[in-house]
Tab-separated table of C-alpha atoms and ligand atoms in Angstrom:
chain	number	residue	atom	x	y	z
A	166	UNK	CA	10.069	-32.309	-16.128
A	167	UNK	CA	11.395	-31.140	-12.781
A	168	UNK	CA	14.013	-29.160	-12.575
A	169	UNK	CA	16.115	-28.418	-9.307
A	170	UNK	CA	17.080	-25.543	-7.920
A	171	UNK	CA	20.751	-26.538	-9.235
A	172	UNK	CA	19.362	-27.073	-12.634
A	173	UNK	CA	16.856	-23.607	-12.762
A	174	UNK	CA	20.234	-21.710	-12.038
A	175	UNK	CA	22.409	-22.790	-14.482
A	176	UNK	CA	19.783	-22.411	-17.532
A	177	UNK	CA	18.724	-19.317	-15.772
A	178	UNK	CA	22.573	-18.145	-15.722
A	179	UNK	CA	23.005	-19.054	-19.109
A	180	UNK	CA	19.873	-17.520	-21.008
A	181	UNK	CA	17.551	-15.703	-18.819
A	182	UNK	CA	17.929	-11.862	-18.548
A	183	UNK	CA	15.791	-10.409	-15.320
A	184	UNK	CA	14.734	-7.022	-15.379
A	185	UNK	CA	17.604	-4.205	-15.452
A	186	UNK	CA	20.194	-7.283	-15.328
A	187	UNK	CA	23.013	-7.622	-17.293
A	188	UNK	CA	23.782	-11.125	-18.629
A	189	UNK	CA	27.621	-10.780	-18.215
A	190	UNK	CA	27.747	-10.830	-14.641
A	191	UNK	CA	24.145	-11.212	-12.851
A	192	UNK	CA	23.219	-11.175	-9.568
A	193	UNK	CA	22.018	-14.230	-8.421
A	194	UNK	CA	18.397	-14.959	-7.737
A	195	UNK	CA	16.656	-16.736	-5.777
A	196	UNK	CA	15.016	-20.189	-7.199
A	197	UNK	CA	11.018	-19.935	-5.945
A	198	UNK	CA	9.092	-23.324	-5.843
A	199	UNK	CA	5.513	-21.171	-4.609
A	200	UNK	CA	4.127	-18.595	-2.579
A	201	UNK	CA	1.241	-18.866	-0.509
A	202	UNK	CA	-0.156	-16.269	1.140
A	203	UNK	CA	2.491	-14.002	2.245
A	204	UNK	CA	4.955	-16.002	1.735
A	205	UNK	CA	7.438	-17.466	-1.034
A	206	UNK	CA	8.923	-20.674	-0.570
A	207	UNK	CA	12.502	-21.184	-2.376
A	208	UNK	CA	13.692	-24.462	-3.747
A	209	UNK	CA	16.310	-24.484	-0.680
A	210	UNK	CA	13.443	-24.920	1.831
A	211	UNK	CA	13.626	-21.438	3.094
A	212	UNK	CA	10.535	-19.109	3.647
A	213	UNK	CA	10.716	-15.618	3.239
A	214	UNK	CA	8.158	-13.303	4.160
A	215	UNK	CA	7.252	-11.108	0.833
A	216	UNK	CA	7.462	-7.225	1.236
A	217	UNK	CA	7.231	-6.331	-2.468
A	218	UNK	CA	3.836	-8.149	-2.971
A	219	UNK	CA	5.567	-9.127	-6.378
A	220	UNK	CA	5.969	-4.817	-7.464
A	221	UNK	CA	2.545	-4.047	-6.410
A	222	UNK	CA	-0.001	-7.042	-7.278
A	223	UNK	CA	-0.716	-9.627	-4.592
A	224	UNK	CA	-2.179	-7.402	-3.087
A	225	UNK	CA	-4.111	-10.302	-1.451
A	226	UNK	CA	-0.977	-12.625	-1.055
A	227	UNK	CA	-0.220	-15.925	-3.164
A	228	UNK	CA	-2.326	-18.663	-3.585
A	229	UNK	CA	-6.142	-17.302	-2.553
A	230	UNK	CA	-8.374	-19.857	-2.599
A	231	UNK	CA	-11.258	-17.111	-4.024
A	232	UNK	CA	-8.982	-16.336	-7.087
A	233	UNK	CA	-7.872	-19.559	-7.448
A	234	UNK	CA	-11.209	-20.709	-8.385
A	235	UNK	CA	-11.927	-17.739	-10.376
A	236	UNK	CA	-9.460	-19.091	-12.490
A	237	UNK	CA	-10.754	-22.465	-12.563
A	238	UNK	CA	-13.742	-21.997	-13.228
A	239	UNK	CA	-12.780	-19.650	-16.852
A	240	UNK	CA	-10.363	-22.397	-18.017
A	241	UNK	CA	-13.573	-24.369	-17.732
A	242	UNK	CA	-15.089	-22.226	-20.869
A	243	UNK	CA	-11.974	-20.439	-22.152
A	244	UNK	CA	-8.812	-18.634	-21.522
A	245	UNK	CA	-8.378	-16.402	-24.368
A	246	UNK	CA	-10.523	-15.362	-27.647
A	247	UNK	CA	-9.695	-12.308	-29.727
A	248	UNK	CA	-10.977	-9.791	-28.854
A	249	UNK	CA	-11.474	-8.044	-32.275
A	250	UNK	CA	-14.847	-8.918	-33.771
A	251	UNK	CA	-16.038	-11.061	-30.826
A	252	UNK	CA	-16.776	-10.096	-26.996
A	253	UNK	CA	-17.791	-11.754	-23.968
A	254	UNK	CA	-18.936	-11.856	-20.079
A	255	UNK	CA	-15.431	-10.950	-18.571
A	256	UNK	CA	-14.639	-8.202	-20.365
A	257	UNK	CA	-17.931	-6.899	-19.720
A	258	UNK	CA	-18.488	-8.009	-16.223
A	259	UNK	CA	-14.763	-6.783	-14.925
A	260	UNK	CA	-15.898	-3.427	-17.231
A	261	UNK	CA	-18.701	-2.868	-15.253
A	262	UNK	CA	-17.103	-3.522	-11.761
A	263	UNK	CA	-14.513	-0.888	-12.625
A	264	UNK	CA	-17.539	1.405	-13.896
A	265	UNK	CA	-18.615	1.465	-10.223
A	266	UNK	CA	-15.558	2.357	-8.918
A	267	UNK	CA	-14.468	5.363	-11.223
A	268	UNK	CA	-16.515	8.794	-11.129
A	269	UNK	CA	-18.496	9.851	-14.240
A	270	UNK	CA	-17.305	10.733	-17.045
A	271	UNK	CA	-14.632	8.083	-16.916
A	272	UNK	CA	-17.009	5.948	-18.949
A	273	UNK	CA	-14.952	4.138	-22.102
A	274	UNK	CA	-12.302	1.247	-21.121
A	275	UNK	CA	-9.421	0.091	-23.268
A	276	UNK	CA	-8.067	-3.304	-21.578
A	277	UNK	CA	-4.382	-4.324	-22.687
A	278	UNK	CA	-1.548	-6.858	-21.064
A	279	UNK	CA	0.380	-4.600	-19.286
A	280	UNK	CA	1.244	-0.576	-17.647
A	281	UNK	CA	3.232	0.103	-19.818
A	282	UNK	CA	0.658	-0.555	-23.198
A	283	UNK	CA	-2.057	1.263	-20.514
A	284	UNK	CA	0.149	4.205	-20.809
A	285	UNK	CA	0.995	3.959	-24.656
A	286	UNK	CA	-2.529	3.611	-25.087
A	287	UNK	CA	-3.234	6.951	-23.007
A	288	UNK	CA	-1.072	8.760	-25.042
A	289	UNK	CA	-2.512	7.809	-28.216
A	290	UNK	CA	-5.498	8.631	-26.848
A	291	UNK	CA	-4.310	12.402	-26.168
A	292	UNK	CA	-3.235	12.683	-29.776
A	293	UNK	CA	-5.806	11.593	-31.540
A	294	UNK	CA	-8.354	13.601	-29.795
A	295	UNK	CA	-6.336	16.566	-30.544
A	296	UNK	CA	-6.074	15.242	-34.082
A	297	UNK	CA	-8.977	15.092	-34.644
A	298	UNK	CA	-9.725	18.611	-33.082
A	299	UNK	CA	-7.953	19.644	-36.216
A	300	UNK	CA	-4.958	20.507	-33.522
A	301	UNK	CA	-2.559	18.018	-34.973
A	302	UNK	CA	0.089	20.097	-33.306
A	303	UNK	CA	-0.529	18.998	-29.814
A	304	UNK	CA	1.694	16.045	-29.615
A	305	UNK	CA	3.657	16.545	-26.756
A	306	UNK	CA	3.183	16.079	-23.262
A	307	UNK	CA	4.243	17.507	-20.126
A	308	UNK	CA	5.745	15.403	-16.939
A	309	UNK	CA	7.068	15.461	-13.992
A	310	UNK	CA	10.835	14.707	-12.892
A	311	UNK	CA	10.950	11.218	-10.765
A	312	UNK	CA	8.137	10.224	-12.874
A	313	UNK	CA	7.893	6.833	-13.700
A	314	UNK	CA	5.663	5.309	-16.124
A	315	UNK	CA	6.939	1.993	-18.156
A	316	UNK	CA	9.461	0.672	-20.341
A	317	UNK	CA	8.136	0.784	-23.821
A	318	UNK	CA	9.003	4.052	-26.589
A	319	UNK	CA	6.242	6.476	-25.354
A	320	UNK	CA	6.193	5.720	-21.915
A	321	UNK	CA	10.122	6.026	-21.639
A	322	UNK	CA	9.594	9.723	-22.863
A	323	UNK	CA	7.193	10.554	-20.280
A	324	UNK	CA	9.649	9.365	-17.386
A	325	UNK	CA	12.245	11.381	-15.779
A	326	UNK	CA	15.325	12.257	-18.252
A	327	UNK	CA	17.999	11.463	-16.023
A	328	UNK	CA	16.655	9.046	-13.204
A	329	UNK	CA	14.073	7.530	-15.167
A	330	UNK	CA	16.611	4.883	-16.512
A	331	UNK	CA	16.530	5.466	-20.087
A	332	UNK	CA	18.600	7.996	-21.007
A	333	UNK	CA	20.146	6.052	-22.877
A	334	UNK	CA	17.437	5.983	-25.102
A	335	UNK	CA	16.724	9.876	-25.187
A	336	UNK	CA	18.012	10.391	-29.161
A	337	UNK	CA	15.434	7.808	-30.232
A	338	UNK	CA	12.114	8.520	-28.161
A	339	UNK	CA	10.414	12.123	-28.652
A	340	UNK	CA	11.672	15.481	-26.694
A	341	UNK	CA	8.673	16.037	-24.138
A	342	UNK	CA	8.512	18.496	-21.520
A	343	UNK	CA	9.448	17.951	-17.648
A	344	UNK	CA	8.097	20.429	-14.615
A	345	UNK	CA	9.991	19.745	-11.050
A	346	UNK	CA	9.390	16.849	-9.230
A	347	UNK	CA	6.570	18.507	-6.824
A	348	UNK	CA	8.651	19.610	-3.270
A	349	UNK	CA	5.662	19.920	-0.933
A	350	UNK	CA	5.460	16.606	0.809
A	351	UNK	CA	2.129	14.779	1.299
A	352	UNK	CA	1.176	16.704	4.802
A	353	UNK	CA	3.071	19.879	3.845
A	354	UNK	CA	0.873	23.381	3.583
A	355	UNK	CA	0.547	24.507	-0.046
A	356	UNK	CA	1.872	27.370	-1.391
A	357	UNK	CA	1.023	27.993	-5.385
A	358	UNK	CA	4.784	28.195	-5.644
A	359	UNK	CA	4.829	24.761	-5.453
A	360	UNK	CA	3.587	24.505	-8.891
A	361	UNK	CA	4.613	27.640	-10.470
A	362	UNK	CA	7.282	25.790	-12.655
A	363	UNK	CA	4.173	23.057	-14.029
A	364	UNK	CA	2.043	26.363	-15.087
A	365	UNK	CA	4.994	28.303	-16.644
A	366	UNK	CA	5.235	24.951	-19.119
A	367	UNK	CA	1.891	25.162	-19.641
A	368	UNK	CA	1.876	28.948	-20.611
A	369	UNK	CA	4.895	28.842	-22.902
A	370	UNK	CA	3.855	25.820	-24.832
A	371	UNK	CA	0.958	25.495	-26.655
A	372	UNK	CA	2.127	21.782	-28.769
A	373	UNK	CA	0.869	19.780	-25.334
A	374	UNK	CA	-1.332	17.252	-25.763
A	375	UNK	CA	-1.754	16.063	-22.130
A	376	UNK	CA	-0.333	15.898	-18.756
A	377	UNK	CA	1.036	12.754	-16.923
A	378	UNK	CA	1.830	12.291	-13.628
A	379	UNK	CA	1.731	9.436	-10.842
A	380	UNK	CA	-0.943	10.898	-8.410
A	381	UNK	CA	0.171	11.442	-4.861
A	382	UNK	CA	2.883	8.856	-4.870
A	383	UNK	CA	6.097	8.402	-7.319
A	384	UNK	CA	7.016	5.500	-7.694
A	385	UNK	CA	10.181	3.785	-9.212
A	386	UNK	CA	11.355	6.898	-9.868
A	387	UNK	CA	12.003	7.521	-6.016
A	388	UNK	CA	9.038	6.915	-3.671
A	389	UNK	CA	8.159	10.652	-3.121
A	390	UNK	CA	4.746	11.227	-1.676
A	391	UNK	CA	3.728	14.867	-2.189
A	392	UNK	CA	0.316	17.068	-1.749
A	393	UNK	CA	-2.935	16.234	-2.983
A	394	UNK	CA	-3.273	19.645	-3.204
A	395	UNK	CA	-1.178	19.477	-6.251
A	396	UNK	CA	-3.478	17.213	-8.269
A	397	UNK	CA	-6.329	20.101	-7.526
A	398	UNK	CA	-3.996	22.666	-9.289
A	399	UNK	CA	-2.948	20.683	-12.087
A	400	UNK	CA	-6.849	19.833	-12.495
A	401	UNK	CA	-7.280	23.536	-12.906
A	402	UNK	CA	-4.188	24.271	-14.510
A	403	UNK	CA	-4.770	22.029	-17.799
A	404	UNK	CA	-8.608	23.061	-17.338
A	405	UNK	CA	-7.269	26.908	-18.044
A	406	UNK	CA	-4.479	25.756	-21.043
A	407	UNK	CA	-7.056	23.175	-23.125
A	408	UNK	CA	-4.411	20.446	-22.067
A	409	UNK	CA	-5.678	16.596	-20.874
A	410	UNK	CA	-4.730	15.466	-17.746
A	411	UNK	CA	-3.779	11.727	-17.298
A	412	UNK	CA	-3.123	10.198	-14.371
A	413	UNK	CA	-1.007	6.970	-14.162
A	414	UNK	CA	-2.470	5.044	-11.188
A	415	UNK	CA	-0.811	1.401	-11.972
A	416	UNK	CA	0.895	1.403	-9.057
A	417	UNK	CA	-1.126	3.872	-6.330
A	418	UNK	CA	-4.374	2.155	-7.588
A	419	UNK	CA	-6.314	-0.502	-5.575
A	420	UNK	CA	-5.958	1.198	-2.137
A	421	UNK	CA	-2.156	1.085	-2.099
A	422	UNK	CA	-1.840	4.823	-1.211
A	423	UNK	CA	-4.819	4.756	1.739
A	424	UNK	CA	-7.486	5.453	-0.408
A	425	UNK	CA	-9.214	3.388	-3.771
A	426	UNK	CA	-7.449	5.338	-6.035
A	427	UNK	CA	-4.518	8.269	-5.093
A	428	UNK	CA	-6.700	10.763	-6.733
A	429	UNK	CA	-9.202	10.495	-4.107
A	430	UNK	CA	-7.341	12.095	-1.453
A	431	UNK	CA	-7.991	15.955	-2.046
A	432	UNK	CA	-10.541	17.253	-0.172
A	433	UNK	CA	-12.406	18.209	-3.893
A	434	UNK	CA	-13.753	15.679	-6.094
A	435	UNK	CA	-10.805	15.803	-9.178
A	436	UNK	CA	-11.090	13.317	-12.198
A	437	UNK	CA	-8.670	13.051	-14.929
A	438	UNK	CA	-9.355	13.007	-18.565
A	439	UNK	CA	-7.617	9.343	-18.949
A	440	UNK	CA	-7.117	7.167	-15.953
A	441	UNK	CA	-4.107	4.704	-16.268
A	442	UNK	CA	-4.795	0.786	-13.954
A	443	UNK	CA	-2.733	-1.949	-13.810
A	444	UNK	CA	-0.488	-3.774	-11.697
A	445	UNK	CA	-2.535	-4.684	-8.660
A	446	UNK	CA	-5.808	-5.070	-10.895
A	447	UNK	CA	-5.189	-9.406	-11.200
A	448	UNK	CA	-4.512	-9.069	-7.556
A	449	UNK	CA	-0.607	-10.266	-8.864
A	450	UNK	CA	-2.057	-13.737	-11.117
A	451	UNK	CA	-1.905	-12.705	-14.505
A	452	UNK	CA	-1.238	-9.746	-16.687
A	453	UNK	CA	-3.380	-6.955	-17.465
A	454	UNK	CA	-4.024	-2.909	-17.625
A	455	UNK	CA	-6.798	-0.217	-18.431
A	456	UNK	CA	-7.063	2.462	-19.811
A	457	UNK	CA	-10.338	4.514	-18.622
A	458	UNK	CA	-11.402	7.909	-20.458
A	459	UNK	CA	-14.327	9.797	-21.015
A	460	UNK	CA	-17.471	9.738	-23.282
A	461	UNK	CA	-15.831	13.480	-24.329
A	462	UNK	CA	-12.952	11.934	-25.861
A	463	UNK	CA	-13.856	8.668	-27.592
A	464	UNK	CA	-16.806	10.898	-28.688
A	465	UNK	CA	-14.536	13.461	-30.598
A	466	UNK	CA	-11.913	10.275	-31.941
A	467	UNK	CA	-14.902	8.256	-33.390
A	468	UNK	CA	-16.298	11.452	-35.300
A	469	UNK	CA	-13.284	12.563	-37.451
A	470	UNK	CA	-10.962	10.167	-39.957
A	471	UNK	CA	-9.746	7.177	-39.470
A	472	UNK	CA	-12.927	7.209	-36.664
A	473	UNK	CA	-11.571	4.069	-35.072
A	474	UNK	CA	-8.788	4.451	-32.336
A	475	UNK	CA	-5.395	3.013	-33.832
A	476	UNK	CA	-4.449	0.470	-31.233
A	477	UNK	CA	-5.116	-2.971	-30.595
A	478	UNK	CA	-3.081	-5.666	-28.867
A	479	UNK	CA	-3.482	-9.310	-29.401
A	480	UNK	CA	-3.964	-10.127	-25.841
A	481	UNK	CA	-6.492	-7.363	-25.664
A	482	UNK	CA	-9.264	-8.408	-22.764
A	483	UNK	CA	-7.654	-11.630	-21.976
A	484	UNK	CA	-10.798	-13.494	-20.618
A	485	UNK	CA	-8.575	-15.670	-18.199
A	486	UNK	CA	-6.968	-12.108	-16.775
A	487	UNK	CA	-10.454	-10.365	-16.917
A	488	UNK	CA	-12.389	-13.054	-14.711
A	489	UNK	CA	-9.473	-13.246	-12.078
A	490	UNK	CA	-9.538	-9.045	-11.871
A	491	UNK	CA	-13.101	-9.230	-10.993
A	492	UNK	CA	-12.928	-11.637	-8.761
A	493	UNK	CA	-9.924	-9.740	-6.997
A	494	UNK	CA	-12.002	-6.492	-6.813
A	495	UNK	CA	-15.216	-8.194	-5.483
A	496	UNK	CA	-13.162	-9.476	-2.681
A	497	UNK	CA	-11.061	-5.975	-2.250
A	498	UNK	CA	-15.184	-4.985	-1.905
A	499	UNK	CA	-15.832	-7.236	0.830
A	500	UNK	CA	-12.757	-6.159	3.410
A	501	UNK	CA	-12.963	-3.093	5.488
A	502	UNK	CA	-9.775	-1.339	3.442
A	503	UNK	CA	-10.105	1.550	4.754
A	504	UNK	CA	-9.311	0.007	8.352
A	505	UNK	CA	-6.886	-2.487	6.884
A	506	UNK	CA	-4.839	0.342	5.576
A	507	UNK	CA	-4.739	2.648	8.184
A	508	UNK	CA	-3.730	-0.098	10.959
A	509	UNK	CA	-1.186	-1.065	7.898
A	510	UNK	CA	0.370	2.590	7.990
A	511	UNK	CA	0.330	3.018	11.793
A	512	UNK	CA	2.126	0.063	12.178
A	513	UNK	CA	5.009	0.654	9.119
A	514	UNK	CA	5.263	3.790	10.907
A	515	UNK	CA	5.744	2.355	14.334
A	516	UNK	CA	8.190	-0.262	13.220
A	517	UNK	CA	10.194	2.034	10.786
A	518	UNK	CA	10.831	4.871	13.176
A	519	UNK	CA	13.494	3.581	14.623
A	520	UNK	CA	15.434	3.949	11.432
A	521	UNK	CA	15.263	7.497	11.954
A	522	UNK	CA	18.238	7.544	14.528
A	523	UNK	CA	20.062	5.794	12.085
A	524	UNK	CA	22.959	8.229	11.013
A	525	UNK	CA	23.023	6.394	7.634
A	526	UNK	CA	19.159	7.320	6.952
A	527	UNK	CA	18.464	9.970	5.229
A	528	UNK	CA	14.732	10.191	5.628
A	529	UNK	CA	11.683	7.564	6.895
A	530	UNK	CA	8.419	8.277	5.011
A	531	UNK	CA	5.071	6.128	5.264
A	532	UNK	CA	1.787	6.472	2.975
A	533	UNK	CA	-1.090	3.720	3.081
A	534	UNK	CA	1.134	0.154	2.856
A	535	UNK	CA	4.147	1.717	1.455
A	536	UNK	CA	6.646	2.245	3.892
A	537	UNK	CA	10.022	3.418	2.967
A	538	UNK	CA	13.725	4.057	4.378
A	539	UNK	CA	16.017	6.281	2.312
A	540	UNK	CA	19.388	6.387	3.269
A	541	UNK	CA	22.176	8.936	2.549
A	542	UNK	CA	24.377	6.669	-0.033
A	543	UNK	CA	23.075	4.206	-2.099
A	544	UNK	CA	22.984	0.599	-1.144
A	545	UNK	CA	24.508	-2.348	-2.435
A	546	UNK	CA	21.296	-4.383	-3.846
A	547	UNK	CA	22.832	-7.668	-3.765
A	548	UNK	CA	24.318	-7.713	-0.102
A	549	UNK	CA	21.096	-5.573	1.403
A	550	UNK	CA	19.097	-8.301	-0.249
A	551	UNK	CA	21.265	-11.154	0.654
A	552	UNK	CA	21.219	-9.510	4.465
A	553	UNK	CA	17.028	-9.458	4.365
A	554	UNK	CA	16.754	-13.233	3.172
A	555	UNK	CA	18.687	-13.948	6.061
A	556	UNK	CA	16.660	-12.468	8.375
A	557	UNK	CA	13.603	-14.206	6.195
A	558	UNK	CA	12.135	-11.118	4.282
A	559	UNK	CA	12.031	-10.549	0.607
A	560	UNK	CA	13.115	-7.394	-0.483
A	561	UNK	CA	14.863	-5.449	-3.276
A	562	UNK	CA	15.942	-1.993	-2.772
A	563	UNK	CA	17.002	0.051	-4.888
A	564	UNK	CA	19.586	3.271	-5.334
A	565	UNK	CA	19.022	5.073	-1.512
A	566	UNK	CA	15.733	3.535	-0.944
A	567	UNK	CA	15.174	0.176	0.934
A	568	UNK	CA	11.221	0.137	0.273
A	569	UNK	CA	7.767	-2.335	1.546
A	570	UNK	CA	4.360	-2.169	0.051
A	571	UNK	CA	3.494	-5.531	2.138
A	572	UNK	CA	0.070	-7.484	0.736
A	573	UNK	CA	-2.646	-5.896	2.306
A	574	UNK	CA	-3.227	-9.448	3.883
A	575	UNK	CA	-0.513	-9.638	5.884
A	576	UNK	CA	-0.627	-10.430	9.891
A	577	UNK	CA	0.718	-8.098	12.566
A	578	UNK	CA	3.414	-10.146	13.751
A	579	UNK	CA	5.327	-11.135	10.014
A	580	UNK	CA	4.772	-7.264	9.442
A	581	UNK	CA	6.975	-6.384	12.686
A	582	UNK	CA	9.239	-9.164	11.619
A	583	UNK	CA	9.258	-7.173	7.818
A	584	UNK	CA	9.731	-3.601	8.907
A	585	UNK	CA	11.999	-4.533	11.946
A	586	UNK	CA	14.396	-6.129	9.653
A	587	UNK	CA	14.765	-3.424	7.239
A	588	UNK	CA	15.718	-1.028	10.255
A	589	UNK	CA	18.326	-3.757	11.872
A	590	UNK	CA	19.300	-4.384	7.960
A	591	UNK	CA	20.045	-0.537	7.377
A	592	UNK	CA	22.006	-0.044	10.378
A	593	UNK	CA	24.196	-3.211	9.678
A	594	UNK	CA	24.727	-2.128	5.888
A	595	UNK	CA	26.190	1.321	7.918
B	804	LIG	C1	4.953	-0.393	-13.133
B	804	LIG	C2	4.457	0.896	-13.659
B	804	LIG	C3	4.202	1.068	-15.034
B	804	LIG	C4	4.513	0.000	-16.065
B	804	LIG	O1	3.765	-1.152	-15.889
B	804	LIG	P1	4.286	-2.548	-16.548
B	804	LIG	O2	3.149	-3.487	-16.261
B	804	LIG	O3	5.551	-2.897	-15.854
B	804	LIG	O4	4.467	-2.299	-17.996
B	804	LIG	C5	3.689	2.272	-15.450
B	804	LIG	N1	3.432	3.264	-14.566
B	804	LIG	C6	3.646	3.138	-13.245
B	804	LIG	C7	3.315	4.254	-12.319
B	804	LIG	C8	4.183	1.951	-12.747
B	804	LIG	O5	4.433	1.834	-11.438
């Protein structure tokens, strides 16, 4: 059964709800028939040139041949198998890929279908070990404000109270504790004031199980870049209080930020306690997360009652989602991405600049392939979205921010075309 575009609509109208939609009165989307490469073809005939790389996961664009027939080829022997009580060569082979890329001790991986279970699962993690440390106490966790981290119970207490989009929820999730957003931006000098707010937590509390925080970048909780310099402190900081450190990479991971993973960019080798992957892992085909901790950790879990770690999701180590991961990071191995990403900031920066004289802009801010516009007052998403497509880009803004993180793929001349738009799109919106 085909359905038209016509046809997709009305059903869609009528019983689909889209993320942060309401069914009442929805905004209208946009049919899509494919996507190939960097582009997604709507059931209207139009092309638009994708900036979001589907929130952060084609990283290679749509429709690669390589991880097409990575797919292919598992359906061949099978696409899922529990993963309790049996095991097989994609978990282990994407396990030992990801093994290369993380520094020792990140050693143990939990695999589940999506961030936000990555980050439930990190948090588990955190209490338990401190359970069974006989320190049942340390339940809570310290964030940051503009933190973002997922949707589900744990994770929405671990994003930021009042931006973070759930406060609705705040009665029913538990209390943690929040340290400023971190003010010194990426290239800024530090000064240890910077984080004197994060260590005064850290002093006056002694229930915290762990730290969270987005590395370098915050995400959908307002695009901030800040100091690397910051992650070194932090590093030292829970070091000093006995607190874990996680770091939620789903987004930043996979050379999104200008470097493998966000946490590479101080100067000093830093690792966190619990490393959080996800979104761009697939390369944007199916599903799936990781969670990544240390030998340390799983070591002190296993040793005290119930031993085993209390968590485990259906899906868990889909072998259809691990087989088209590796294949994705085997060919992220094979491109020069530290070139690709530099000539991929340069030219965001170019091509935004102009946005700068805008009087409605607020602020222009590039980091690896994110490039972002913030303007003073927030934007209508439907007409700035509406106002892209017609220029041929696909892009959803959101609040004062009218935001790329392009595949990494993408050529020269539909990147100009991309950035270029959102600066003429911006000054039209006024
Ligand atoms: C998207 C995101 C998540 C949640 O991932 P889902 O796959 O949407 O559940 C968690 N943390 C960060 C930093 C994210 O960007």
């Amino acid at each position: 059964m085909k359905l038209s575009g016509h046809e997709i609509l009305k059903i869609d109208r009528e019983h689909l709800w889209h993320p942060y939609a309401s069914m009442k009165c929805p905004v209208t989307p946009f049919p899509v028939e494919s996507a190939s490469g960097v582009r997604l073809r709507l059931s209207d005939g139009r092309e638009l040139i994708d900036g979001m790389s589907s929130w952060w996961t084609a990283i290679h664009g749509y429709n690669h041949p390589v991880l097409n027939l990575a797919a292919e080829e598992q359906l061949k022997s099978m696409s899922h198998v529990m993963f309790g009580g049996l095991t097989h060569g994609p978990a282990a082979g994407l396990a030992s890929l990801l093994l290369e890329l993380v520094p020792a001790p990140l050693d143990k991986i939990f695999f589940s279908d999506s961030g936000s279970v990555a980050v439930e699962v990190a948090m588990k993690l955190a209490v338990q070990y401190w359970h069974s440390l006989g320190k049942p106490e340390k339940k809570r966790f310290l964030a940051l404000r503009s933190g973002y981290h997922g949707d589900t119970a744990g994770a929405m207490s671990v994003c930021d109270p009042v931006t973070g989009m759930h406060g609705l929820f705040s009665d029913m999730v538990q209390e943690n504790y929040f340290a400023e957003a971190p003010q010194c931006r990426f290239d800024a000098s530090w000064d240890d004031s910077y984080i004197a707010g994060f260590r005064k937590l850290l002093v006056e509390h002694d229930d915290i199980a762990a730290v969270i925080m987005e590395p370098v970048m915050q995400g959908a909780g307002g695009m901030r870049f800040y100091s690397p310099e910051y992650l070194v402190k932090a590093r030292e900081l829970c070091d000093e209080h006995g607190v874990l450190l996680i770091f939620d990479e789903i987004a930043t991971g996979f050379w999104r930020t200008g470097k493998l993973f966000a946490f590479h960019h101080p100067k000093s080798t830093i690792v966190p306690d619990i490393l959080c992957l996800g979104k761009a892992m697939t390369g944007g085909y199916v599903s799936l997360a990781a969670t990544i901790t240390t030998e340390n950790i799983s070591d002190a879990i296993s040793e005290s009652a119930p031993r085993a770690f209390m968590h485990g999701p259906t899906f868990m180590a889909n072998p259809l989602a691990c087989s088209i991961s590796a294949a994705s990071i085997r060919l992220l191995g094979t491109y020069p991405m530290e070139d690709i990403i530099l000539k991929l900031e340069g030219a965001l920066r170019r091509f935004l600049a102009p946005a700068l004289r805008l009087p409605n802009v607020a602020d222009v801010r590039v980091l690896g392939g994110v490039g972002v516009i913030e303007t003073r007052r927030p934007v209508d998403m439907e007409s700035m979205t509406m106002r892209l497509a017609c220029k041929g880009v696909w892009l959803r803004p959101f609040g004062r921010l009218v935001y790329t993180m392009p595949p990494y793929v993408i050529a020269g001349s539909d990147l100009e075309r991309l950035a270029v738009s959102m600066v003429e799109a911006v000054e039209e919106e006024g």
